[in-house]
C-alpha positions as a printed Julia matrix, in Angstrom:
377×3 Matrix{Float64}:
 -28.28   -5.44  -23.26
 -27.3    -8.67  -21.49
 -24.01   -9.94  -20.12
 -24.1   -12.79  -22.64
 -23.87  -10.16  -25.4
 -20.28   -9.56  -24.27
 -19.16  -13.16  -24.55
 -16.73  -14.38  -27.18
 -14.58  -17.44  -27.85
 -10.83  -16.89  -27.6
  -8.36  -19.6   -28.64
  -6.27  -20.3   -25.57
  -3.04  -19.92  -27.52
  -3.84  -16.21  -27.95
  -3.63  -15.59  -24.19
  -0.29  -13.81  -23.81
   1.76  -15.48  -21.1
   4.78  -13.2   -21.48
   5.26   -9.62  -22.66
   6.65   -8.67  -26.05
  10.48   -8.58  -26.16
  10.32   -4.78  -26.3
   7.45   -2.84  -24.72
   6.51   -0.76  -27.76
   6.87   -3.64  -30.22
   3.45   -4.97  -29.28
   0.76   -4.64  -31.92
  -1.79   -1.84  -31.99
  -5.25   -2.16  -33.47
  -6.49    1.36  -34.3
 -10.27    1.57  -34.25
 -12.22    4.44  -35.82
 -15.7     3.97  -34.31
 -17.25    6.67  -36.49
 -17.01    4.46  -39.58
 -15.82    1.11  -38.19
 -12.46    1.33  -39.95
  -9.54   -0.55  -38.43
  -5.79   -0.28  -38.93
  -3.11   -2.75  -37.88
  -0.01   -1.03  -36.51
   2.76   -1.37  -33.92
   2.47    0.42  -30.59
   5.4     2.7   -31.42
   3.15    4.16  -34.16
   0.88    5.68  -31.48
   2.28    9.26  -31.85
   1.07    9.28  -35.47
  -2.53    9.29  -34.19
  -2.07   12.07  -31.63
  -2.49   15.74  -32.44
  -0.84   18.9   -31.06
  -2.94   20.06  -28.13
  -4.04   16.57  -27.12
  -3.64   15.44  -23.52
  -2.64   11.87  -22.66
  -3.68   10.84  -19.12
  -2.02    7.84  -17.45
  -2.37    5.9   -14.2
   0.97    6.06  -12.37
   0.1     3.53   -9.67
   2.73    0.99   -8.61
   2.09   -2.74   -8.37
   3.24   -4.16   -5.05
   4.55   -7.69   -4.52
   1.22   -8.56   -2.98
   1.44  -12.38   -3.06
   2.89  -13.89    0.11
   3.45  -17.46    1.28
   3.16  -18.07    5.0
   2.71  -20.82    7.56
  -0.28  -21.33    9.89
   0.99  -21.64   13.43
  -1.89  -23.97   14.4
  -0.99  -26.71   11.95
   2.27  -25.8    10.27
   0.5   -25.93    6.91
   1.32  -23.46    4.18
  -1.08  -20.71    3.15
  -1.0   -18.35    0.17
  -2.0   -14.74    0.77
  -2.96  -12.11   -1.8
  -3.08   -8.66   -0.22
  -5.97   -6.57   -1.54
  -6.03   -3.22    0.23
  -5.39   -1.55    3.55
  -8.43   -2.0     5.8
  -9.1     1.47    7.18
 -12.38    0.41    8.79
 -10.69   -0.94   11.92
 -10.19    1.78   14.52
  -7.75    1.99   17.4
  -4.88    0.22   15.64
  -1.47    0.92   17.24
   0.97    2.74   15.0
   3.18   -0.34   15.06
   0.52   -2.46   13.31
  -1.5    -2.36   10.1
  -4.6    -4.2     8.86
  -5.0    -5.48    5.3
  -7.85   -7.16    3.47
  -6.53  -10.26    1.76
  -7.53  -13.41   -0.06
  -6.33  -16.63    1.55
  -5.88  -20.06   -0.01
  -7.04  -22.49    1.25
  -9.56  -20.06    2.68
 -11.91  -22.38    4.57
  -9.17  -23.5     6.95
  -7.97  -20.01    7.86
 -10.1   -18.94   10.82
 -10.46  -15.83   12.95
  -7.94  -15.7    15.78
  -5.19  -17.8    14.29
  -1.79  -16.46   13.29
   0.27  -16.78   10.13
   4.03  -16.3    10.1
   6.13  -15.08    7.17
   9.85  -14.88    6.44
  10.85  -17.39    9.11
   8.78  -15.71   11.79
  10.04  -12.15   11.33
   6.55  -11.04   10.31
   3.32  -12.22   11.91
  -0.3   -11.64   10.91
  -3.39  -12.39   12.98
  -6.71  -13.14   11.3
  -9.17  -10.64   12.81
 -12.23  -11.25   10.63
 -13.62  -13.4     7.81
 -15.41  -12.19    4.71
 -16.96  -13.74    1.63
 -15.17  -15.59   -1.17
 -12.05  -16.31    0.87
 -11.47  -12.74    2.03
  -9.86  -12.22    5.43
  -8.67   -9.19    7.36
  -5.13   -9.65    8.61
  -3.48   -7.58   11.34
   0.28   -7.43   10.74
   2.72   -6.86   13.58
   4.51   -4.18   11.56
   3.03   -1.05   10.01
   5.8    -1.03    7.4
   5.49   -4.06    5.16
   7.96   -2.7     2.61
  10.74   -5.05    3.68
   8.48   -8.12    3.81
   6.98   -7.48    0.39
  10.19   -6.45   -1.31
  12.23   -9.44   -0.14
   9.58  -12.14    0.26
   6.58  -11.07   -1.83
   5.79  -12.06   -5.4
   4.31  -10.04   -8.24
   0.58  -10.94   -8.32
   0.23  -11.99  -11.94
  -3.35  -12.39  -13.19
  -4.71  -15.92  -12.61
  -5.19  -16.6   -16.33
  -1.48  -16.01  -16.99
  -0.45  -18.33  -14.17
  -2.91  -20.99  -15.32
  -1.89  -20.75  -18.98
   1.8   -21.02  -18.09
   1.07  -24.18  -16.13
  -0.91  -25.61  -19.03
   1.91  -24.96  -21.49
   4.43  -26.53  -19.14
   2.22  -29.61  -18.75
   1.44  -30.05  -22.42
   4.97  -31.13  -23.49
   3.95  -30.56  -27.07
   4.66  -27.95  -29.7
   2.93  -24.73  -28.74
   1.92  -21.84  -31.01
   4.61  -19.23  -31.41
   2.4   -16.54  -29.89
   2.25  -18.44  -26.61
   5.95  -19.08  -26.23
   8.1   -16.9   -23.97
  10.1   -14.34  -25.94
  13.81  -14.92  -26.41
  15.94  -13.8   -23.48
  15.06  -13.42  -19.83
  12.2   -11.05  -19.07
  11.37  -10.37  -15.44
   7.74  -10.15  -14.33
   8.9    -7.84  -11.55
  10.14   -5.42  -14.2
   7.64   -5.84  -17.01
   4.41   -6.1   -14.97
   5.06   -2.49  -14.02
   4.8     0.68  -16.09
   7.97    2.72  -16.58
   6.25    5.72  -14.97
   4.91    3.91  -11.87
   5.51    6.11   -8.85
   3.39    5.21   -5.85
   0.35    3.21   -4.83
  -0.69   -0.22   -3.61
  -2.08   -1.9    -6.72
  -2.39   -5.68   -6.94
  -2.78   -5.57  -10.71
  -1.05   -3.43  -13.31
  -2.77   -0.74  -15.4
  -1.83   -2.87  -18.37
  -2.43   -0.39  -21.2
   0.54    1.53  -19.84
   2.92   -1.44  -20.06
   3.63   -0.66  -23.74
   5.24    2.75  -23.17
   8.99    3.39  -23.27
  10.94    6.55  -22.38
  11.66    7.07  -26.07
   7.98    6.78  -26.97
   6.99    9.31  -24.31
   9.61   11.7   -25.69
   8.18   11.24  -29.2
   4.69   12.01  -27.89
   5.84   15.18  -26.14
   7.71   16.29  -29.26
   4.33   16.49  -31.02
   3.16   19.1   -28.49
   1.03   16.49  -26.74
   0.98   16.91  -22.98
   0.98   14.05  -20.45
  -0.79   14.03  -17.09
  -1.24   11.43  -14.36
  -3.82   10.09  -11.96
  -3.26    7.4    -9.31
  -5.84    4.63   -9.01
  -4.98    1.56   -6.93
  -6.08   -1.39   -9.04
  -7.77   -4.16   -7.06
  -8.09   -7.89   -7.71
 -11.76   -7.34   -8.58
 -10.64   -6.08  -11.97
 -10.45   -9.75  -13.06
 -13.88  -10.64  -11.68
 -16.36  -11.62  -14.43
 -19.87  -10.25  -14.49
 -21.95  -13.14  -13.15
 -25.42  -11.59  -13.42
 -27.28  -11.42  -16.71
 -28.21   -7.79  -16.19
 -24.87   -5.89  -16.2
 -26.37   -3.0   -14.23
 -26.73   -5.35  -11.24
 -23.02   -6.26  -11.17
 -21.48   -5.32   -7.77
 -18.44   -3.38   -8.92
 -15.43   -3.44   -6.6
 -14.34   -0.27   -4.83
 -11.01    1.3    -5.7
  -9.23    4.31   -4.21
  -7.78    6.99   -6.44
  -6.41   10.51   -6.41
  -6.53   13.35   -8.92
  -3.67   15.89   -8.68
  -4.51   19.58   -9.01
  -2.1    19.8   -11.97
  -4.0    17.09  -13.85
  -7.36   18.74  -13.27
  -5.94   22.04  -14.51
  -4.46   20.46  -17.65
  -7.76   18.76  -18.45
  -9.68   22.03  -18.07
  -7.15   23.86  -20.26
  -7.19   21.13  -22.9
 -10.96   21.13  -23.12
 -11.09   24.94  -23.3
  -8.55   24.93  -26.15
 -10.42   22.25  -28.1
  -7.85   19.51  -27.54
  -8.66   15.83  -27.09
  -8.3    13.94  -23.82
  -6.99   10.42  -24.45
  -7.0     8.07  -21.45
  -4.43    5.3   -21.15
  -6.27    2.34  -19.68
  -9.69    1.67  -18.21
  -8.43    2.46  -14.7
  -7.65    5.99  -15.84
 -11.14    6.23  -17.33
 -12.74    5.19  -14.02
 -10.73    7.75  -12.08
 -11.46   10.64  -14.44
 -15.13    9.91  -14.93
 -15.64    9.29  -11.19
 -14.03   12.61  -10.32
 -16.21   14.63  -12.7
 -18.39   17.16  -10.88
 -21.52   17.78  -12.93
 -22.3    20.98  -11.04
 -19.02   22.68  -11.94
 -17.99   20.75  -15.03
 -14.55   20.23  -13.49
 -12.78   17.41  -11.68
 -12.74   16.93   -7.92
  -9.13   16.68   -6.82
  -7.39   14.8    -4.04
  -8.01   11.3    -2.58
 -11.35    9.69   -3.5
 -12.91    6.26   -4.05
 -15.14    4.83   -6.74
 -17.53    2.01   -7.54
 -18.43    3.47  -10.93
 -19.74    0.9   -13.4
 -19.56    2.06  -17.01
 -21.75    0.11  -19.42
 -23.34    0.97  -22.79
 -25.61    3.96  -22.4
 -23.15    5.82  -20.2
 -22.37    9.4   -21.28
 -18.67   10.17  -21.0
 -17.95   13.53  -19.44
 -14.16   13.72  -19.55
 -12.42   11.42  -22.03
 -12.53   11.51  -25.83
 -10.41    8.49  -26.74
  -8.74    5.49  -25.13
  -5.64    3.3   -25.28
  -6.51   -0.13  -23.89
  -5.6    -3.81  -23.98
  -7.94   -6.64  -25.02
 -10.24   -7.67  -22.17
 -11.79  -10.84  -20.79
 -15.2   -12.01  -22.04
 -18.19  -10.95  -19.94
 -16.06   -8.42  -18.05
 -17.01   -4.92  -16.92
 -13.95   -3.63  -18.78
 -15.23   -4.99  -22.09
 -18.54   -3.31  -21.33
 -16.77   -0.03  -20.61
 -15.02    0.14  -23.97
 -18.28   -0.87  -25.66
 -19.89    2.14  -24.03
 -17.22    4.31  -25.66
 -17.02    2.76  -29.13
 -20.31    0.9   -29.49
 -21.06   -2.75  -28.76
 -21.16   -3.88  -32.38
 -17.97   -2.0   -33.26
 -16.03   -3.5   -30.35
 -17.19   -7.07  -30.93
 -16.33   -6.72  -34.63
 -12.89   -5.42  -33.7
 -12.37   -8.34  -31.31
 -13.28  -10.83  -34.05
 -10.76   -9.12  -36.32
  -8.1    -9.2   -33.6
  -8.65  -12.93  -33.11
  -8.5   -13.56  -36.86
  -5.23  -11.59  -37.04
  -3.86  -13.48  -34.02
  -3.39  -10.53  -31.72
  -2.17  -11.42  -28.22
  -4.85  -10.92  -25.54
  -5.13   -9.73  -21.93
  -2.57   -8.19  -19.56
   0.64   -9.07  -21.42
  -1.06   -8.82  -24.79
  -1.39   -6.26  -27.55
  -3.26   -2.96  -27.48
  -6.12   -1.07  -29.09
  -6.47    2.65  -29.73
 -10.08    3.87  -29.8
 -10.11    7.25  -31.5
 -12.81    9.84  -30.75
 -16.12    9.42  -32.54
 -17.04   13.05  -31.96
 -15.4    16.47  -31.61
 -13.55   17.02  -28.3
 -15.78   17.67  -25.31
 -16.09   21.43  -24.6
């Protein structure tokens, strides 16, 4: 199977630039891969498709305000920084400092040795190394960036949302209703974050979780469905398209994650009792499948990292079903859900979603892929 097999044409007006007015009012396409049947519902209908004894697993990572705007001390020119992850490869760092991998723009002008100041000079970063595709390692003069990010950082919205918003602003023409901001103010800082986000350093949201509300979680629990959490720090590479024609050769980005003991225990108990394990989001899938220990049949717990690439032909060891958003063409995430529900079934579902004018990508609508087989035992 080739990367071009995962391409599709999406009308630009179906790219969601803002979230639904209420989280659980987004639409939900329910896919039954066993027979190809599809149902069109609202996300608040999700509990109707869960059964007593099921386990819903979510990624509770928190999105940080990872986009910063600074000034190069050499020229006084502005520079935009997108923090990616803490760089733990540099040894001997004083406790008062911290190193981060980051993307810089304009990248070519930001060289090793120069300094960038933020927040009027209260925070300073020195460029200590240069990587590929605009990546730099920055050494900050403070090990605690909480204040800098909270007061001066910006939520790192996906580039296609930023670009589409600019296009709509520049068009000055009537735009399709689906692309218009919903009535009333909606903050990206609030809505590009799940309601159960607890900790982590993600630079992108686990977007399938954006649809949940406290009331919906209560309704799920009332059906004797348990909820468990993993923490996977989502990196900017999640938006990177597959640029090689053979998907197996795609260099997947590394992400750190952690599996709590409680979650591993709940998964083992659910499987033993014949319940279904439904993952919320592809990031949750990567964490669970990466942590699976084939020798014991259980999950490895604690902090870990993964470069797992899931493409058609992969045998899932942990999950039975999936709640997910609609993904970019030629992306590893589209390939992952095709591995779960079948390439033909997913591409057919995407054509149906386009025909029914579902909203796509991070702020868009959702899909529920129900198990095609009995729960894994």
